[in-house]
Short mmCIF file of C-alpha atoms in Angstrom, two decimals:
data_model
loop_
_atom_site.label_atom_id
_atom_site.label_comp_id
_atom_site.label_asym_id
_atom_site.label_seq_id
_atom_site.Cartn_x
_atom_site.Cartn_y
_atom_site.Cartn_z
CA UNK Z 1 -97.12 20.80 -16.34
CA UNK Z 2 -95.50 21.30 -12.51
CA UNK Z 3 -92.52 22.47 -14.16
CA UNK Z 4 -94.04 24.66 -16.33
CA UNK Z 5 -95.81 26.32 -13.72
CA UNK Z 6 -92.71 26.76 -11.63
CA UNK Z 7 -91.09 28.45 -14.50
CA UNK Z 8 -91.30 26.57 -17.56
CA UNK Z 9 -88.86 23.40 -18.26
CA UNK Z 10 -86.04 24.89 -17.97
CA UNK Z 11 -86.69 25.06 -14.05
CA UNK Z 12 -84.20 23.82 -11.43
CA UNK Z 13 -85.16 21.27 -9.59
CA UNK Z 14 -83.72 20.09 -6.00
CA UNK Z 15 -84.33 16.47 -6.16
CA UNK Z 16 -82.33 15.83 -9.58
CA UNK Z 17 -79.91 18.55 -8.46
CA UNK Z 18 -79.52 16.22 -5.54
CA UNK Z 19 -79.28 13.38 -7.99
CA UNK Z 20 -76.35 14.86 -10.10
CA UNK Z 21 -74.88 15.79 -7.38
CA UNK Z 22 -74.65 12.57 -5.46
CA UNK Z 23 -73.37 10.71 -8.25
CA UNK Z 24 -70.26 12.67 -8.79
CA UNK Z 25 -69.96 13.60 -5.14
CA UNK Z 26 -69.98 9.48 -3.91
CA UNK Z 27 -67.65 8.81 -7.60
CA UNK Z 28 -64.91 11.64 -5.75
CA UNK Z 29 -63.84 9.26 -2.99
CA UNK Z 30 -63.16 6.48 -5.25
CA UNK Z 31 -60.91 8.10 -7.78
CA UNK Z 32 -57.85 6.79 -6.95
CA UNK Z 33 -56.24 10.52 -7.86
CA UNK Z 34 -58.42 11.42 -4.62
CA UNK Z 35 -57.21 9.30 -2.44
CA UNK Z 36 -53.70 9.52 -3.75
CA UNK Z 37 -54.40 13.42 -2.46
CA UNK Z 38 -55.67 12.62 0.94
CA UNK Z 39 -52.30 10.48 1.55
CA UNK Z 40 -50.32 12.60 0.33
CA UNK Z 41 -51.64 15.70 2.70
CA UNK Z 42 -51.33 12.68 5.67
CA UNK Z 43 -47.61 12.16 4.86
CA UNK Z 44 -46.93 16.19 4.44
CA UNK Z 45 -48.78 17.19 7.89
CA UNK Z 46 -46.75 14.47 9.62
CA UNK Z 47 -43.53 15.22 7.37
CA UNK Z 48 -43.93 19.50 8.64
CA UNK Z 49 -44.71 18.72 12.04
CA UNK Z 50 -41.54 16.63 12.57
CA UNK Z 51 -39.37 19.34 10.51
CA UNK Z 52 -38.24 16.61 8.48
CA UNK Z 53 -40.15 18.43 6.04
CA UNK Z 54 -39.78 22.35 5.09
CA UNK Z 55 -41.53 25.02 2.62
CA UNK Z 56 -39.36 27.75 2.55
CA UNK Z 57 -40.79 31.22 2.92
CA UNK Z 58 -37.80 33.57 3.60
CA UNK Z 59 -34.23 33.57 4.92
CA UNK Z 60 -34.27 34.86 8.71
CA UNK Z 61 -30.26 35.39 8.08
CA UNK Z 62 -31.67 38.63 6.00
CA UNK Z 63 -33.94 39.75 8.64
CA UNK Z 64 -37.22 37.55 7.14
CA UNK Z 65 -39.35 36.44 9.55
CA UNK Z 66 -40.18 32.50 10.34
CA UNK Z 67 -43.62 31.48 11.01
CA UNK Z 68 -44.91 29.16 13.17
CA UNK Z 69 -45.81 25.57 11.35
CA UNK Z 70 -49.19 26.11 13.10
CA UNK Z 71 -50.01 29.94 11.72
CA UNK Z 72 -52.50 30.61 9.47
CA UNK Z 73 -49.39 31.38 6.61
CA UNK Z 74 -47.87 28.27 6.91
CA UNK Z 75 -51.01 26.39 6.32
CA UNK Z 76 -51.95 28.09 3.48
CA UNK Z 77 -48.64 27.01 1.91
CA UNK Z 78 -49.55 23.65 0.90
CA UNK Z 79 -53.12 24.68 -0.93
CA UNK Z 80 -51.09 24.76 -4.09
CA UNK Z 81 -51.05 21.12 -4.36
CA UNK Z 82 -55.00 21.01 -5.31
CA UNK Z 83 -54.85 23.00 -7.93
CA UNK Z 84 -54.10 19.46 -10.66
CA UNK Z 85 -56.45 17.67 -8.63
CA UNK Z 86 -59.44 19.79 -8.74
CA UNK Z 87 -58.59 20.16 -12.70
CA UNK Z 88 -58.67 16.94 -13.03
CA UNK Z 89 -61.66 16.17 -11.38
CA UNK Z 90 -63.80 19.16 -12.58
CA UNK Z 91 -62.11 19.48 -16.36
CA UNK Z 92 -62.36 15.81 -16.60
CA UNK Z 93 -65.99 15.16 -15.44
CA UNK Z 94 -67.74 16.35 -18.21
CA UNK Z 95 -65.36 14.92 -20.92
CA UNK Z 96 -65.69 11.83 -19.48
CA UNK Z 97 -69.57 12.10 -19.44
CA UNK Z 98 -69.22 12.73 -23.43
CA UNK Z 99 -66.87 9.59 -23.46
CA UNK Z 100 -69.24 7.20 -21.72
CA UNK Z 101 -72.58 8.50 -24.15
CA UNK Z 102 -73.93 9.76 -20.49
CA UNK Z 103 -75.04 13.08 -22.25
CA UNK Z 104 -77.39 11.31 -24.65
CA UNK Z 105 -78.72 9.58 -22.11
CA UNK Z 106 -79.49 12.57 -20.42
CA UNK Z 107 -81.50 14.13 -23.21
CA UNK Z 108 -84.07 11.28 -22.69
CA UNK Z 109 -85.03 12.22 -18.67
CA UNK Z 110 -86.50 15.62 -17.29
CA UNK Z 111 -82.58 16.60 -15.94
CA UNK Z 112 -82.05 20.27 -17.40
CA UNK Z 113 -78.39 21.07 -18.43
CA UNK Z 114 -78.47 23.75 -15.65
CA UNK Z 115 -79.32 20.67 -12.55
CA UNK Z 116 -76.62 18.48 -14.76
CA UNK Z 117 -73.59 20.87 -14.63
CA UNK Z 118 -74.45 22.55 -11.37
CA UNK Z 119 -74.67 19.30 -9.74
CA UNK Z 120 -71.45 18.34 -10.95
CA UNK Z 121 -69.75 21.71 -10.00
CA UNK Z 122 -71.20 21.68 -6.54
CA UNK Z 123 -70.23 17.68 -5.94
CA UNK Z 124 -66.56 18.75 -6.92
CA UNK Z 125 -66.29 21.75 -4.51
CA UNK Z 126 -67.74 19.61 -1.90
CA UNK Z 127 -65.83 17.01 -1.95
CA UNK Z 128 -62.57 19.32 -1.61
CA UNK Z 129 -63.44 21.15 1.00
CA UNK Z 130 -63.88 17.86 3.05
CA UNK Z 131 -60.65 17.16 2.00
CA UNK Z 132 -59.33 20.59 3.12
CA UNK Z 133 -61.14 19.71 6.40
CA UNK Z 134 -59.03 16.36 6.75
CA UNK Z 135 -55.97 18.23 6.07
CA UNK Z 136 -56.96 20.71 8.80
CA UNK Z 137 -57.55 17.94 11.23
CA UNK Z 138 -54.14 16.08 10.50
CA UNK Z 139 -52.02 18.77 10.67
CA UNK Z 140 -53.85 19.95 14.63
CA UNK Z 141 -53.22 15.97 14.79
CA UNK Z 142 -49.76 15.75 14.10
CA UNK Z 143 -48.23 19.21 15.14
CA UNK Z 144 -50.18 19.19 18.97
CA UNK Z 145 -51.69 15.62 19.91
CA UNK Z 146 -48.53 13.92 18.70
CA UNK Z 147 -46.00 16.59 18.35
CA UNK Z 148 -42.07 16.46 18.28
CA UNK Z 149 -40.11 17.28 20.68
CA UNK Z 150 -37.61 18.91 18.44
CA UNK Z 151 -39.68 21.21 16.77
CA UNK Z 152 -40.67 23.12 19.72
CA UNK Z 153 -38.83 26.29 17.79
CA UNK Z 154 -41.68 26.23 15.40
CA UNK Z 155 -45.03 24.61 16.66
CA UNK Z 156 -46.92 27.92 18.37
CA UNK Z 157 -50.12 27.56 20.47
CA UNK Z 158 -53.12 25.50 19.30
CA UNK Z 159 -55.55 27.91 17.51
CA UNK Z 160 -59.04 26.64 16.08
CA UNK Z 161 -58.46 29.72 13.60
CA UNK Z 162 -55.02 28.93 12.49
CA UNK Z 163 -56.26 25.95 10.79
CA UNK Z 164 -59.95 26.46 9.85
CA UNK Z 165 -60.03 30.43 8.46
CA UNK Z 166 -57.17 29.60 5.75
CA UNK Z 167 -59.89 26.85 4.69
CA UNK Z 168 -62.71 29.55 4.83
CA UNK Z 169 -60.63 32.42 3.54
CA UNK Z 170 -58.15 30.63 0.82
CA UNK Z 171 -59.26 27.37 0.43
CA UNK Z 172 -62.94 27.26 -0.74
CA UNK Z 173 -62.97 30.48 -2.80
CA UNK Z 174 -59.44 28.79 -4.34
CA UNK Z 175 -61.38 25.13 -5.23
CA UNK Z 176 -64.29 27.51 -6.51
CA UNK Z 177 -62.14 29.23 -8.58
CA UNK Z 178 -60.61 26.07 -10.00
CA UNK Z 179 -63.58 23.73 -10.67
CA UNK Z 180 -64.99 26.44 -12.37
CA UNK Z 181 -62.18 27.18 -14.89
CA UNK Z 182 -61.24 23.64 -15.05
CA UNK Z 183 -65.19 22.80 -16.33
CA UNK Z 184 -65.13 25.44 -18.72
CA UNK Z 185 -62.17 24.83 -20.01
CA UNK Z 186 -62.87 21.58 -20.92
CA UNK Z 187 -66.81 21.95 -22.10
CA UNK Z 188 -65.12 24.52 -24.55
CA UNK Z 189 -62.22 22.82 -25.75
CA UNK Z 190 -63.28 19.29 -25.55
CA UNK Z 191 -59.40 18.23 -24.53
CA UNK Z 192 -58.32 16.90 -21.91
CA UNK Z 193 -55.10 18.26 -22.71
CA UNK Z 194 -55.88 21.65 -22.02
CA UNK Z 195 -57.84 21.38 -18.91
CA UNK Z 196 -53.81 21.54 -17.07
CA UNK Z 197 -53.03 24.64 -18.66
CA UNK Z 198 -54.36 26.39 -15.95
CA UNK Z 199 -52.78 25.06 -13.07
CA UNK Z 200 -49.38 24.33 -14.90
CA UNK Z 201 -49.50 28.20 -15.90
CA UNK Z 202 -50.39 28.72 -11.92
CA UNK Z 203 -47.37 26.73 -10.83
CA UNK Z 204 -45.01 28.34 -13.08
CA UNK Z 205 -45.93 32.08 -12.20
CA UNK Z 206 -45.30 31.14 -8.64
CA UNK Z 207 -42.12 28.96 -8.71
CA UNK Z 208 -40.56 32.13 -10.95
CA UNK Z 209 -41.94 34.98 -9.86
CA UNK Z 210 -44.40 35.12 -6.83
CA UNK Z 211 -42.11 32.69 -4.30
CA UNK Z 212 -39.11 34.55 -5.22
CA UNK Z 213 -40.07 37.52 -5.58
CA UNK Z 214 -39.08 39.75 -1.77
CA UNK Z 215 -39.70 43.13 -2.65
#
């Protein structure tokens, strides 16, 4: 009757939002693809700061310009490597919920399919953008608290900005983007399959066209 004064049953309600979304949220930092992520991010921040590591963004000998390892370019550079993560997370979650009968036990509590998916979607976003936020932190870690002394060339001027608005500005609306697809993707297809056509078809425009491509 409570619900169906606040709208009827198919009304959203915070506290089993809150549910769904701790469940998957708490679930994200024990996947073992998740933490294979976070390591891997570690390793690249400290691989870029000591120049032992390079993403290549234009030839200076043609009159291209090289940014600084700390600009807001350069650390927008590495976002790509979320894009099979958050796929596998978000395309994954449901099909994995069908899997394990979860669904069916769902139809037997007050959850809505509105507080179930959005809960999910929001668990998955948040739970990246933390991660962004640890990547953030290494890579101010590694290219000014501990920086080399060889890469002075490349390492400009600490900047809060430089490593916080490509989160703000590319990140979030990029993980948004993704979970999203990635869910629908595999509600409607039911494969598991096809949930990496997205982000293999992302990685393949870029490797051949947009990364070569110096008009």
């Amino acid at each position: 009757a409570a619900d169906r004064g606040r709208g009827g049953r198919f009304a959203m309600s915070s506290s089993r939002l809150s549910v769904s979304f701790g469940v998957e949220f708490w679930h994200s930092f024990r996947r073992p693809l998740f933490i294979a992520l976070a390591i891997m991010l570690l390793l690249t921040a400290f691989g870029l700061s000591s120049g032992k590591m390079q993403i290549s963004s234009g030839d200076s000998s043609v009159g291209g310009t090289k940014a600084w390892i700390t600009s807001e370019f350069a650390q927008t550079q590495t976002m790509t490597f979320y894009a099979f993560f958050v796929a596998a997370a978000a395309g994954l979650s449901l099909l994995r919920d069908r899997e394990s009968r979860v669904d069916v036990l769902l139809h037997s509590t007050p959850m809505t399919p509105a507080e179930y998916v959005w809960g999910r979607f929001l668990a998955v976003v948040g739970s990246f953008v933390i991660l962004m936020c640890w990547q953030a932190g290494a890579d101010a870690f590694f290219n000014h608290a501990v920086p080399n002394p060889n890469a002075v060339d490349m390492r400009g001027p600490f900047s809060f900005a430089s490593y916080f608005m490509p989160v703000l500005t590319m990140g979030i609306p990029f993980v948004v983007f993704f979970t999203g697809m990635s869910m629908w993707v595999g509600e409607r297809s039911r494969s598991a399959v096809l949930v990496f056509v997205l982000p293999v078809a992302m990685l393949l425009v870029c490797g051949f066209f947009l990364w070569t491509w110096s008009p």
